Short mmCIF file of N, CA and C in Angstrom, two decimals:
data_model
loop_
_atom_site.label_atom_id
_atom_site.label_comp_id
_atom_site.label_asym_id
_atom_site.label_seq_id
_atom_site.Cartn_x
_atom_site.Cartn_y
_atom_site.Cartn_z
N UNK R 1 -8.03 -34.29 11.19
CA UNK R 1 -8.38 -34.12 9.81
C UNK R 1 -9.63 -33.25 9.66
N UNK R 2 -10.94 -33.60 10.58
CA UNK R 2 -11.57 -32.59 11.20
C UNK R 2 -11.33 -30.94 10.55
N UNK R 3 -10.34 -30.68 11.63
CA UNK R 3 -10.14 -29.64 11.79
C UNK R 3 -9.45 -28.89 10.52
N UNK R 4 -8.47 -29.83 9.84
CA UNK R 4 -7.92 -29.13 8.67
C UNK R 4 -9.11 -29.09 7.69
N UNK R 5 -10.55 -29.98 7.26
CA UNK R 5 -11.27 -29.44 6.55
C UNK R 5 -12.13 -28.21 6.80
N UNK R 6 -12.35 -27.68 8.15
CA UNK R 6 -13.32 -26.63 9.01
C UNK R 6 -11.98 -25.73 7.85
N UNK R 7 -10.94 -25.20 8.21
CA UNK R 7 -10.61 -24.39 8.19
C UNK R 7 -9.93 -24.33 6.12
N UNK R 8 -10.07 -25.63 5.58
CA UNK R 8 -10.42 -25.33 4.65
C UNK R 8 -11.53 -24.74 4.14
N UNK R 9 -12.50 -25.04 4.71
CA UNK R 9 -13.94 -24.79 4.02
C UNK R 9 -13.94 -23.07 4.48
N UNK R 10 -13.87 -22.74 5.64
CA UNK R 10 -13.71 -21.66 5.73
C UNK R 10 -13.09 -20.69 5.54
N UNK R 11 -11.78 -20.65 4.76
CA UNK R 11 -11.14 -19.94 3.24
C UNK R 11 -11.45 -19.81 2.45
N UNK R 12 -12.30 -21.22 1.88
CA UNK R 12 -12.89 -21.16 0.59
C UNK R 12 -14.09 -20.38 0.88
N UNK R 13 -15.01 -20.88 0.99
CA UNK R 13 -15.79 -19.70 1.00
C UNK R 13 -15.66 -17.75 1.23
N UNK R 14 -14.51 -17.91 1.85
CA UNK R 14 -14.05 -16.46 1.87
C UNK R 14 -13.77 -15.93 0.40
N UNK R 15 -12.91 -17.10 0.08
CA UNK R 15 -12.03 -16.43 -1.56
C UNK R 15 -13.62 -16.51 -2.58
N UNK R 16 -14.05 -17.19 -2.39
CA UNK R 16 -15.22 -17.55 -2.93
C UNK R 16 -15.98 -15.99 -3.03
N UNK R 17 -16.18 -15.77 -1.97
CA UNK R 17 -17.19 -14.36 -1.73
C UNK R 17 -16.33 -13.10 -2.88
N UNK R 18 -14.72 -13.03 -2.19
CA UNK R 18 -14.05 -12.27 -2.70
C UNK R 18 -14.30 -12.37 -4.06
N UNK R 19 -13.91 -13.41 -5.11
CA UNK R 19 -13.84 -14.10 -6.32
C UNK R 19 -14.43 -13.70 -6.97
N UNK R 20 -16.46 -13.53 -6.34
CA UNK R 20 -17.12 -13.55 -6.71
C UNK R 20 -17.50 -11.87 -7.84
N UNK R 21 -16.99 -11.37 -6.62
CA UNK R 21 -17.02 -9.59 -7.36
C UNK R 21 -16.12 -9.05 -8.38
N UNK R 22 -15.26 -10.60 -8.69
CA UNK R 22 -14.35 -10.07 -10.35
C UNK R 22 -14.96 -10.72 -11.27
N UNK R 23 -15.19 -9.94 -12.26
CA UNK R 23 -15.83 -10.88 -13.48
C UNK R 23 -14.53 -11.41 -13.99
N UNK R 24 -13.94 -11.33 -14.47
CA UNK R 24 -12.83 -12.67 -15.18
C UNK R 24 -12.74 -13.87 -14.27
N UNK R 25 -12.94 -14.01 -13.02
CA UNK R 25 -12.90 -14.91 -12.15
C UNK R 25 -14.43 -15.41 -12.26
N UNK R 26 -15.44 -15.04 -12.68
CA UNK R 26 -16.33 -15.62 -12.66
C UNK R 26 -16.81 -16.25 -13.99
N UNK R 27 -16.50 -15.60 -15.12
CA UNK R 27 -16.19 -16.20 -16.18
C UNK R 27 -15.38 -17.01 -16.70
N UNK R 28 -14.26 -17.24 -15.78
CA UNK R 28 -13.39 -18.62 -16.09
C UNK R 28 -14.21 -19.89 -15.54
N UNK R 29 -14.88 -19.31 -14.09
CA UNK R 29 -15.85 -20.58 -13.40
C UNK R 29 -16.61 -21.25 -14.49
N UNK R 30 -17.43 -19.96 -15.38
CA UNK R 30 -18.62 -20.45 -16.54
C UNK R 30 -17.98 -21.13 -17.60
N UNK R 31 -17.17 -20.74 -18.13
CA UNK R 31 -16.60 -21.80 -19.15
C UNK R 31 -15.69 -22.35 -19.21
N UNK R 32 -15.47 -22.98 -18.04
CA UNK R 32 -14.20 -24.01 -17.39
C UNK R 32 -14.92 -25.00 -16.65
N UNK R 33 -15.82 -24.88 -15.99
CA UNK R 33 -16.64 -25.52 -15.02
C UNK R 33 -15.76 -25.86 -13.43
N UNK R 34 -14.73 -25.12 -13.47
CA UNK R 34 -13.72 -25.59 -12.28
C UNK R 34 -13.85 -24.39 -11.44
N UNK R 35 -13.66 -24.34 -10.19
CA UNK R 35 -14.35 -23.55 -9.22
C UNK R 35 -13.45 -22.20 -9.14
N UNK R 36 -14.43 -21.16 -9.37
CA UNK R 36 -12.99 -20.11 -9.61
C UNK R 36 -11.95 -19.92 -8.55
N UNK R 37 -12.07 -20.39 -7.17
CA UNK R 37 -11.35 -20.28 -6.35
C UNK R 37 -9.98 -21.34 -6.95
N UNK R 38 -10.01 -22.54 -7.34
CA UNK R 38 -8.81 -23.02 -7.50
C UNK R 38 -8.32 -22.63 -8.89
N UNK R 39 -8.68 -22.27 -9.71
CA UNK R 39 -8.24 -21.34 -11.07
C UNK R 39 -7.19 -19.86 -10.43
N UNK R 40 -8.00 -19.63 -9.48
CA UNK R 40 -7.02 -18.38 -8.61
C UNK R 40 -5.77 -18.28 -7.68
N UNK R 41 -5.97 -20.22 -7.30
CA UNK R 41 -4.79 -20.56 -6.83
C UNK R 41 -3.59 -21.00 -7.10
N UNK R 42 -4.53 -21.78 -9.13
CA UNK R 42 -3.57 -22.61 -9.99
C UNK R 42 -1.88 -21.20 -9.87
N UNK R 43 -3.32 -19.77 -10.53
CA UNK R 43 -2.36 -18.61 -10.99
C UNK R 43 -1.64 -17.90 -9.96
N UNK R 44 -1.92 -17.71 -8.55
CA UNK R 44 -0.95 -17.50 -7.41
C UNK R 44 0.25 -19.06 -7.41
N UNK R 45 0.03 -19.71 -7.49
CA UNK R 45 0.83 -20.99 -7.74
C UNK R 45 2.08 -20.98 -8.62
N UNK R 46 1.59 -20.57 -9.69
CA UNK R 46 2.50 -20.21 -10.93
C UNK R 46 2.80 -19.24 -10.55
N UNK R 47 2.74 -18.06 -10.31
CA UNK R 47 3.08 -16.63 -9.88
C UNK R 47 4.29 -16.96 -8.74
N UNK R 48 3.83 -17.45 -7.94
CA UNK R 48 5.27 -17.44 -6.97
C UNK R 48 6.02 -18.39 -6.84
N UNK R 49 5.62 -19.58 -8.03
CA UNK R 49 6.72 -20.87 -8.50
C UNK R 49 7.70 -19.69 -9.36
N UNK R 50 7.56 -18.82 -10.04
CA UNK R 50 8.56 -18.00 -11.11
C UNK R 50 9.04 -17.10 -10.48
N UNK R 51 8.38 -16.50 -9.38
CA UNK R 51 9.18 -15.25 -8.53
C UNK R 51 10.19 -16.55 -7.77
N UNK R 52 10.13 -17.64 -6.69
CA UNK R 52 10.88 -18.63 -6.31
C UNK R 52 11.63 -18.67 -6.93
N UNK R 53 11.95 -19.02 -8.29
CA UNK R 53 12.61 -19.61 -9.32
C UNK R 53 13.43 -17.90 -9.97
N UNK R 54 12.90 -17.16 -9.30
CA UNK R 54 13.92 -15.60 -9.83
C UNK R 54 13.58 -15.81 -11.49
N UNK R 55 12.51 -16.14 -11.86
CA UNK R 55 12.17 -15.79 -13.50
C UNK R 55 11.13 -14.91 -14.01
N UNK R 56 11.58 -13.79 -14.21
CA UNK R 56 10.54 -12.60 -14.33
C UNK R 56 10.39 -11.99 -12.99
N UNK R 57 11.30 -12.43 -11.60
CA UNK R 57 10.59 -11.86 -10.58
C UNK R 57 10.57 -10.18 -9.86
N UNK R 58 11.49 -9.65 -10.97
CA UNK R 58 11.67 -8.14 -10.90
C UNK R 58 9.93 -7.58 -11.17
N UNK R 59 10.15 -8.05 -12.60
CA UNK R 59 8.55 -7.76 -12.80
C UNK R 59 7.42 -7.76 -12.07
N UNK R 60 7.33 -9.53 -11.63
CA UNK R 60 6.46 -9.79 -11.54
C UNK R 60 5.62 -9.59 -9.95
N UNK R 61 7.11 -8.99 -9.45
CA UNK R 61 6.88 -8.77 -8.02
C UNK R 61 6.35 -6.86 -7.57
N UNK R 62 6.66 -6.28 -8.81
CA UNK R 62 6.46 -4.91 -8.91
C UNK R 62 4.86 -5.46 -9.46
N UNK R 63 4.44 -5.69 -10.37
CA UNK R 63 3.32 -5.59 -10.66
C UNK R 63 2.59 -5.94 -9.57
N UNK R 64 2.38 -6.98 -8.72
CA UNK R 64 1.88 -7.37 -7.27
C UNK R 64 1.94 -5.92 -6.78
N UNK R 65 3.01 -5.19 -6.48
CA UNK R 65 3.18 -3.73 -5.65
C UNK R 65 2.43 -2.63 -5.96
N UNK R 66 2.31 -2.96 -7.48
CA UNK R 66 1.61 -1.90 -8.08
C UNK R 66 -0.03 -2.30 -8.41
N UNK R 67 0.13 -3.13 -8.96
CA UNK R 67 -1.35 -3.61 -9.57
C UNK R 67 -2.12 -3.39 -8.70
N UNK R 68 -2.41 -4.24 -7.45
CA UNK R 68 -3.53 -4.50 -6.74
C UNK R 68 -3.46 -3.19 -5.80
N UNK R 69 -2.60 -3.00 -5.82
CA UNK R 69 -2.30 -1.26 -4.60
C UNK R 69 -3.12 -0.36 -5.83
N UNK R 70 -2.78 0.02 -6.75
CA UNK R 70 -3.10 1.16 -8.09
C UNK R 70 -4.47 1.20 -7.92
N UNK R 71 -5.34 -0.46 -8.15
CA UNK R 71 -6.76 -0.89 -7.99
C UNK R 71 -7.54 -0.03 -6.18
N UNK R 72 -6.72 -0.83 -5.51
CA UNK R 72 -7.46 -0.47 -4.31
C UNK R 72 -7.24 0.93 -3.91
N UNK R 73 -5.99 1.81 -4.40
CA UNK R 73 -6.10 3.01 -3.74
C UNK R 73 -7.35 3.70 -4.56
N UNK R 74 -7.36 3.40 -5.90
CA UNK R 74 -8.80 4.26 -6.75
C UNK R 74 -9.91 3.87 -6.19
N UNK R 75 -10.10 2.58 -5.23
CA UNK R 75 -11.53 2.77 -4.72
C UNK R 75 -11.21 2.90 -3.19
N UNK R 76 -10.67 3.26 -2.65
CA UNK R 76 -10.50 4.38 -1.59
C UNK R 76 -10.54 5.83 -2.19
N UNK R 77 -9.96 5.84 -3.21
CA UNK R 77 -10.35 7.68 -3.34
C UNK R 77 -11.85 7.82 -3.19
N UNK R 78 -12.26 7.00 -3.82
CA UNK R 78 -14.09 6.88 -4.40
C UNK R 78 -15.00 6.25 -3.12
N UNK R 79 -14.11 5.75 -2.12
CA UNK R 79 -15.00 5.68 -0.56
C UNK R 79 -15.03 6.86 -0.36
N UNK R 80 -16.55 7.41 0.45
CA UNK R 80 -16.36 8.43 1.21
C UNK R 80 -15.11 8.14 2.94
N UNK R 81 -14.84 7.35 3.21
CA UNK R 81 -13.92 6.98 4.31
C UNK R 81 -13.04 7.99 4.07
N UNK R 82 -12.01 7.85 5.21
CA UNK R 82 -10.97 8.01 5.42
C UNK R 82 -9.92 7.30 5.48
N UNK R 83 -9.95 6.04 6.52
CA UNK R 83 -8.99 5.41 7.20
C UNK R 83 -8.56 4.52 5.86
N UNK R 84 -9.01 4.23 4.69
CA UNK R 84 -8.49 3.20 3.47
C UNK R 84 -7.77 4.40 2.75
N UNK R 85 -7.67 5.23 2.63
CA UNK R 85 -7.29 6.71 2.35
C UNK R 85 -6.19 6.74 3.14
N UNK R 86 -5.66 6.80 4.05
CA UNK R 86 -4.67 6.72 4.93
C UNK R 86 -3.53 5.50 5.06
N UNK R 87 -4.58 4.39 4.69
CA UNK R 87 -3.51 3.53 5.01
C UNK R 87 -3.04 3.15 3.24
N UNK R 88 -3.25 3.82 1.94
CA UNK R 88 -3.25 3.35 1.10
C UNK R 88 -1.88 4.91 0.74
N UNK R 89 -2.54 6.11 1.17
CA UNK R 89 -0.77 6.94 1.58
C UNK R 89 0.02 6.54 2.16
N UNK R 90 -0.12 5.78 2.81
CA UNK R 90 1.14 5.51 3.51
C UNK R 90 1.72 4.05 2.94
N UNK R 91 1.13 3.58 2.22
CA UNK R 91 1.62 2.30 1.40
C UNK R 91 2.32 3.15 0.28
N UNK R 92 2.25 3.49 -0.36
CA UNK R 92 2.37 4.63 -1.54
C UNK R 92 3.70 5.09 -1.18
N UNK R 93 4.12 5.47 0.17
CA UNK R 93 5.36 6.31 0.70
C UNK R 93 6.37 5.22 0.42
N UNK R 94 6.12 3.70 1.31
CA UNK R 94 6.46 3.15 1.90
C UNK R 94 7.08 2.21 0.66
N UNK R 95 6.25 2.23 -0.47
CA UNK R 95 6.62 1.78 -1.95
C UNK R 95 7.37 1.81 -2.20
N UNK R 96 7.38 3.78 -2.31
CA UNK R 96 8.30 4.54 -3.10
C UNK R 96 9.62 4.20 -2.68
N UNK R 97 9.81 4.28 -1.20
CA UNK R 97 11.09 4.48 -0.80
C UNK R 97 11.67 2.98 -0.89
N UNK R 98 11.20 2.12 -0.90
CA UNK R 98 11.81 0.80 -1.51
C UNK R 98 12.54 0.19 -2.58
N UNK R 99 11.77 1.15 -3.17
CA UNK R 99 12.00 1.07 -4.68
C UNK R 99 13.32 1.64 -5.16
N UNK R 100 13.12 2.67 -4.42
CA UNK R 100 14.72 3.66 -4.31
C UNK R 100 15.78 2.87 -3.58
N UNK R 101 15.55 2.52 -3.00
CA UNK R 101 16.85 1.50 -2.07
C UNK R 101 16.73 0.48 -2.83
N UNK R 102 15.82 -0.07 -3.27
CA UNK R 102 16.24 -1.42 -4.16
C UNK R 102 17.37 -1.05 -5.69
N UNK R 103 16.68 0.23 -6.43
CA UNK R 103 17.60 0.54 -7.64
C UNK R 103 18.56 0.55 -6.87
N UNK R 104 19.81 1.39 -6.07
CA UNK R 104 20.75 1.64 -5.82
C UNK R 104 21.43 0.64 -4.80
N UNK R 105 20.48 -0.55 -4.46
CA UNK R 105 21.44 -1.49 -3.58
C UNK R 105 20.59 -3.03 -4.90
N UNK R 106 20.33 -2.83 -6.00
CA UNK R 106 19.67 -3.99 -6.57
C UNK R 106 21.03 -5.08 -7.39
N UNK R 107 22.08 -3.89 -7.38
CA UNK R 107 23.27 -5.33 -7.78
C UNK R 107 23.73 -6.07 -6.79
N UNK R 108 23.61 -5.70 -5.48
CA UNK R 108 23.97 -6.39 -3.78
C UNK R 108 22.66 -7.32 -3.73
N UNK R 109 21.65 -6.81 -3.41
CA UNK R 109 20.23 -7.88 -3.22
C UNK R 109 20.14 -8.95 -4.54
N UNK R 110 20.59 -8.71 -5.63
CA UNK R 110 20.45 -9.97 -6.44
C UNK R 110 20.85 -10.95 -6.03
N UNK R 111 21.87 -10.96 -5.44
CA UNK R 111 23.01 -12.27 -4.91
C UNK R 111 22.13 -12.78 -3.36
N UNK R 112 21.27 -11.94 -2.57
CA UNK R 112 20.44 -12.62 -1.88
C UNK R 112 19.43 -13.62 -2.20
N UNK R 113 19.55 -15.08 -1.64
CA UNK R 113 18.77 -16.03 -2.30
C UNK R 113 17.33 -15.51 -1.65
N UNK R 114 16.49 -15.76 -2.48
CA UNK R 114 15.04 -15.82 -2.06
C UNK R 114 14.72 -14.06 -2.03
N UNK R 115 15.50 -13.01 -2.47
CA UNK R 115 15.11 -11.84 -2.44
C UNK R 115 13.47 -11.10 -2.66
N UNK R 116 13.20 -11.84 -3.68
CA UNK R 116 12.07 -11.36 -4.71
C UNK R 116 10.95 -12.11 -3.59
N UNK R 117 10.90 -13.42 -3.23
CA UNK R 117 10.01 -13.84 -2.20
C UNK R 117 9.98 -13.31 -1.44
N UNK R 118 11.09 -12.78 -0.41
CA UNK R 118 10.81 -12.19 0.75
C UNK R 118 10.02 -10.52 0.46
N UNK R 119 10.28 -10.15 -0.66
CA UNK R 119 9.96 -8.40 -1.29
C UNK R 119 8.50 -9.16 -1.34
N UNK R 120 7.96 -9.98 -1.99
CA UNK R 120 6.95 -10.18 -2.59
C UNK R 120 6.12 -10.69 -1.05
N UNK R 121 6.42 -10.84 -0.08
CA UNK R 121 6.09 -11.15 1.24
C UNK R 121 5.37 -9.95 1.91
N UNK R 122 6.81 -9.13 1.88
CA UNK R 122 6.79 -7.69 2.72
C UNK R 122 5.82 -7.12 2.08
N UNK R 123 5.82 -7.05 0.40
CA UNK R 123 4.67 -6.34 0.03
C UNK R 123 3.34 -6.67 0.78
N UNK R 124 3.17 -7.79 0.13
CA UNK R 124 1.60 -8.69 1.06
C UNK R 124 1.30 -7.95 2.03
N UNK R 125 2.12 -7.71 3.06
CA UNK R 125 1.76 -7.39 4.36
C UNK R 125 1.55 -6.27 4.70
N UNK R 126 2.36 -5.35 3.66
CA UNK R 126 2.57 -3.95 3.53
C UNK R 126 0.75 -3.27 3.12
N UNK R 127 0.56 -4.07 2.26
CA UNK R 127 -1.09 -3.97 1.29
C UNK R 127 -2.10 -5.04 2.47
N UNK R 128 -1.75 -5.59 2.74
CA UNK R 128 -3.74 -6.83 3.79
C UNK R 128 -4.20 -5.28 4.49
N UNK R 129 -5.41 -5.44 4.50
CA UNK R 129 -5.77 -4.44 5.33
C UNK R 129 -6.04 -5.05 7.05
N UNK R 130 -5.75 -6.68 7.28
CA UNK R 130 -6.22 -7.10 7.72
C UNK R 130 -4.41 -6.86 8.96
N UNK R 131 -2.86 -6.55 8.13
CA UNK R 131 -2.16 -6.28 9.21
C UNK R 131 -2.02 -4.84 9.19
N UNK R 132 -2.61 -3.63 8.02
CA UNK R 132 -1.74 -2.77 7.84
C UNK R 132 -0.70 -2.43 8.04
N UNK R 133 0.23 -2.99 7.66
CA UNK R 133 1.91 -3.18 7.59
C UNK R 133 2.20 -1.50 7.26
N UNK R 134 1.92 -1.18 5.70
CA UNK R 134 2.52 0.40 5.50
C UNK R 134 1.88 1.20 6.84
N UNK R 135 0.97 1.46 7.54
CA UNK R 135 0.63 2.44 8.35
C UNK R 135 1.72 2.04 9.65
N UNK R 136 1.80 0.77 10.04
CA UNK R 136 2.46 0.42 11.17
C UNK R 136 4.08 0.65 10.70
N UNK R 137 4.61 0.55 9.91
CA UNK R 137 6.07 0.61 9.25
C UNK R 137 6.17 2.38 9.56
N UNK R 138 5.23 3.08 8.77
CA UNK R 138 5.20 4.57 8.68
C UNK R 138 4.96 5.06 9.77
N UNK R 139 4.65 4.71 10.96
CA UNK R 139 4.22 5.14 12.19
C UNK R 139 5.38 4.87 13.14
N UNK R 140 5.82 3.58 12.78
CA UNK R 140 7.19 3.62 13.62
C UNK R 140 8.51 3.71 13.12
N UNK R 141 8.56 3.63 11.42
CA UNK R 141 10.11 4.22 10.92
C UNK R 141 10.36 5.22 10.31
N UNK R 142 9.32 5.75 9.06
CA UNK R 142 9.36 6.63 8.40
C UNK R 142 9.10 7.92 9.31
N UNK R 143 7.92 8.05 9.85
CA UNK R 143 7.29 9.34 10.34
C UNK R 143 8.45 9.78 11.19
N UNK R 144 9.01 8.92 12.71
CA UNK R 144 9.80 10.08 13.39
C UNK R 144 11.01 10.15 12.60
N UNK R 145 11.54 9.46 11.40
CA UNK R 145 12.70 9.96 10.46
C UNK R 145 12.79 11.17 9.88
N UNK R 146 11.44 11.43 9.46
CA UNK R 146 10.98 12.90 8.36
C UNK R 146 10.60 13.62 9.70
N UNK R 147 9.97 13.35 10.50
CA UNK R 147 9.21 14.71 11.60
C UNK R 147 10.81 15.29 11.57
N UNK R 148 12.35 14.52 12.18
CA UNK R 148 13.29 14.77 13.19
C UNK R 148 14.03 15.33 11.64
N UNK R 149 14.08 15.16 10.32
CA UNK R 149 14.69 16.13 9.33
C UNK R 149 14.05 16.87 8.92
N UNK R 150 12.69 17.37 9.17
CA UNK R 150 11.89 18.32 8.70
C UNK R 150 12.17 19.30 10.25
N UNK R 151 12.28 19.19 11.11
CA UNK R 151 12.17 19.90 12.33
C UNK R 151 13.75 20.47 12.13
N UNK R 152 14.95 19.83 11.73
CA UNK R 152 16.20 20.75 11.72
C UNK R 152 16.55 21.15 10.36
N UNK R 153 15.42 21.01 9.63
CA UNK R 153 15.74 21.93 8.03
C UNK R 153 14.71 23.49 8.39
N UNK R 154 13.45 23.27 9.34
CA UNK R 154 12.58 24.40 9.78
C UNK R 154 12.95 24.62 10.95
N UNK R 155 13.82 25.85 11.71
CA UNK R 155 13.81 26.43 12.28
C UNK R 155 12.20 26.90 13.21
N UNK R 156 12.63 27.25 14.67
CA UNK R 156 11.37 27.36 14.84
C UNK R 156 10.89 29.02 15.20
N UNK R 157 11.32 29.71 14.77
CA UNK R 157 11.59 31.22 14.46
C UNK R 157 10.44 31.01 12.88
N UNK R 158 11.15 30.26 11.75
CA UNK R 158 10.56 30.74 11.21
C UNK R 158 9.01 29.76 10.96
N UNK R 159 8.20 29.13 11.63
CA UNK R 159 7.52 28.35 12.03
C UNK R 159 5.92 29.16 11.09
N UNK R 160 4.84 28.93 10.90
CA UNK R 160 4.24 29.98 10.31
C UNK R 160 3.13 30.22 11.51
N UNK R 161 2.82 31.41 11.94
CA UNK R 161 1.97 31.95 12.66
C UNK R 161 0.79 31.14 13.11
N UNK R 162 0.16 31.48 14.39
CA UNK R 162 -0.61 30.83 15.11
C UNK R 162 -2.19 30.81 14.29
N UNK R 163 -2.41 29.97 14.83
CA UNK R 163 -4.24 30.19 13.98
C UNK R 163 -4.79 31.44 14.33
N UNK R 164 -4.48 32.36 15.64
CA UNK R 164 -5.36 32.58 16.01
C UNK R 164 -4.89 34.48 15.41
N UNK R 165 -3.95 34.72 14.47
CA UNK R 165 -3.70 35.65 13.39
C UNK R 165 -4.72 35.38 12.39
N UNK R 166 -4.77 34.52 12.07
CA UNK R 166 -5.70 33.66 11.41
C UNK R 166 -7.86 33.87 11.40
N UNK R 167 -7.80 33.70 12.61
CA UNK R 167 -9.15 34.39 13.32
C UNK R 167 -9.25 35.71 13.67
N UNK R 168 -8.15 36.08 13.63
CA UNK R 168 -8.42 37.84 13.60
C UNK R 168 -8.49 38.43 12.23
N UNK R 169 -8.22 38.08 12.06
CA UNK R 169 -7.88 38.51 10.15
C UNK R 169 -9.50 38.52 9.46
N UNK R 170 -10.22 37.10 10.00
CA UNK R 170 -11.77 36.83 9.30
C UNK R 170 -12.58 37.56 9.93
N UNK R 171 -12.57 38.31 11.58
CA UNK R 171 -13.35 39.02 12.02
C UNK R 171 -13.33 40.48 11.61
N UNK R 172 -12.24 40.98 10.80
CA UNK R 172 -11.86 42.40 10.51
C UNK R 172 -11.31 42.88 11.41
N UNK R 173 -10.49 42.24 11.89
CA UNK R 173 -9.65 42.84 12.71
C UNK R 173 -8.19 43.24 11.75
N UNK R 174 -6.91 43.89 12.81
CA UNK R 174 -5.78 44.36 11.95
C UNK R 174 -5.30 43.38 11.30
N UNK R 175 -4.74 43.30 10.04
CA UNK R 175 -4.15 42.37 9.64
C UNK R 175 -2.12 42.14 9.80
N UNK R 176 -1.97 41.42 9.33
CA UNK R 176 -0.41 41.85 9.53
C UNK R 176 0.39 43.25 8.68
N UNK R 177 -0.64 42.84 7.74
CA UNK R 177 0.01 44.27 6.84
C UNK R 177 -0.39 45.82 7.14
N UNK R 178 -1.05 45.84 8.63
CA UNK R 178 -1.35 46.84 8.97
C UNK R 178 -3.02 47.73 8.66
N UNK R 179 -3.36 46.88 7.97
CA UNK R 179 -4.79 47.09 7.11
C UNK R 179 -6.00 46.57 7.77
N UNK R 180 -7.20 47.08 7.52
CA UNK R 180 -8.16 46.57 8.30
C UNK R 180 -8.92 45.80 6.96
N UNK R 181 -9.51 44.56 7.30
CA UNK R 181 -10.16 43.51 6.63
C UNK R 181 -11.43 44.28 5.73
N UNK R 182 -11.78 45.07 6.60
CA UNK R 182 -13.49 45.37 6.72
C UNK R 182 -13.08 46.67 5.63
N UNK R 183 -11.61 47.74 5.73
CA UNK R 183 -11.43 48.55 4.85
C UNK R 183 -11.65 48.45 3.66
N UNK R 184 -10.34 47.19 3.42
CA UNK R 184 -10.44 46.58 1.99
C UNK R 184 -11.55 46.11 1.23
N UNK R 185 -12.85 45.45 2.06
CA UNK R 185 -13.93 45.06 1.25
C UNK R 185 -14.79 46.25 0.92
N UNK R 186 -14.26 47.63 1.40
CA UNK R 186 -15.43 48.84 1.33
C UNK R 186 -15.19 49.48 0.15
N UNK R 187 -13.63 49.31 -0.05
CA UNK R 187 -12.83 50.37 -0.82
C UNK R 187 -13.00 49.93 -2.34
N UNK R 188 -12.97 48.50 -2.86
CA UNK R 188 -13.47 47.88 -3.94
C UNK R 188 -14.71 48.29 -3.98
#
């Protein structure tokens, strides 16, 4: 029993910290007097008693996909980082293309029990930064899918020239069009 309170206490205080940096969550604490962490659980509670129950769970399982992804990719744009930038494109891909297989297979998946839970799962995991699911999904299904149809729609003939056309071109050297770099800036 021990042990199940350690590892209660040590959630709570996590969600607690988290909690702390939304004001509507901290303003329900002030004039509710009930700890905003279980006000946040009442509403995850209710949230996936109605997705369970398939009531509203089209919705309510897209807004999860969208909402908190929409939120966190705008403050990754606004990190100077990278890597939340990366793994928030590749959630974004990984969305999209779901979404597309769900419209066109969504009269087959209705008749799957528990659909919307298990979507509302995959999302979770797809968004924690703690499994990055979209980067690991995109790294091992999407990427060599698109590299291996982008490589036989581009020929490698017509491939675009080496960098190092590229570095000749900025030193004034010939260009491809036969012209010298250093001409053109004299002649203006």
């Amino acid at each position: 029993m021990e042990h199940a309170r350690q590892v209660h206490d040590k959630y709570y205080e996590a969600a607690d910290r988290a909690l702390s940096k939304v004001p509507a969550a901290v303003t329900f604490q002030n004039k509710t007097g009930m700890p905003k962490v279980y006000g946040a659980a009442g509403v995850a509670g209710v949230w996936v008693t109605l997705v369970f129950f398939n009531i509203g769970a089209p919705l309510l399982v897209n807004l999860v996909g969208f909402g908190y992804a929409a939120y966190a990719t705008v403050g990754a744009i606004e990190s100077p980082g990278k890597e939340d930038d990366t793994q928030w494109l590749t959630y974004w891909v990984i969305f999209g293309m779901l979404n597309v297989v769900e419209y066109f297979t969504g009269f087959l998946l209705y008749w799957f029990p528990f659909f919307y839970v298990a979507k509302l799962g995959f999302l979770v995991w797809l968004m924690l930064p703690a499994t990055r699911g979209a980067e690991k999904l995109y790294h091992t299904g999407v990427r060599p899918i698109m590299l291996n149809l982008r490589n036989k729609r581009i020929p490698a003939s017509a491939a675009p020239a080496p960098a190092a056309t590229a570095t000749a071109a900025t030193n004034g050297s010939t260009t491809a069009a036969g012209s010298s770099t250093a001409t053109n800036l004299k002649s203006e």
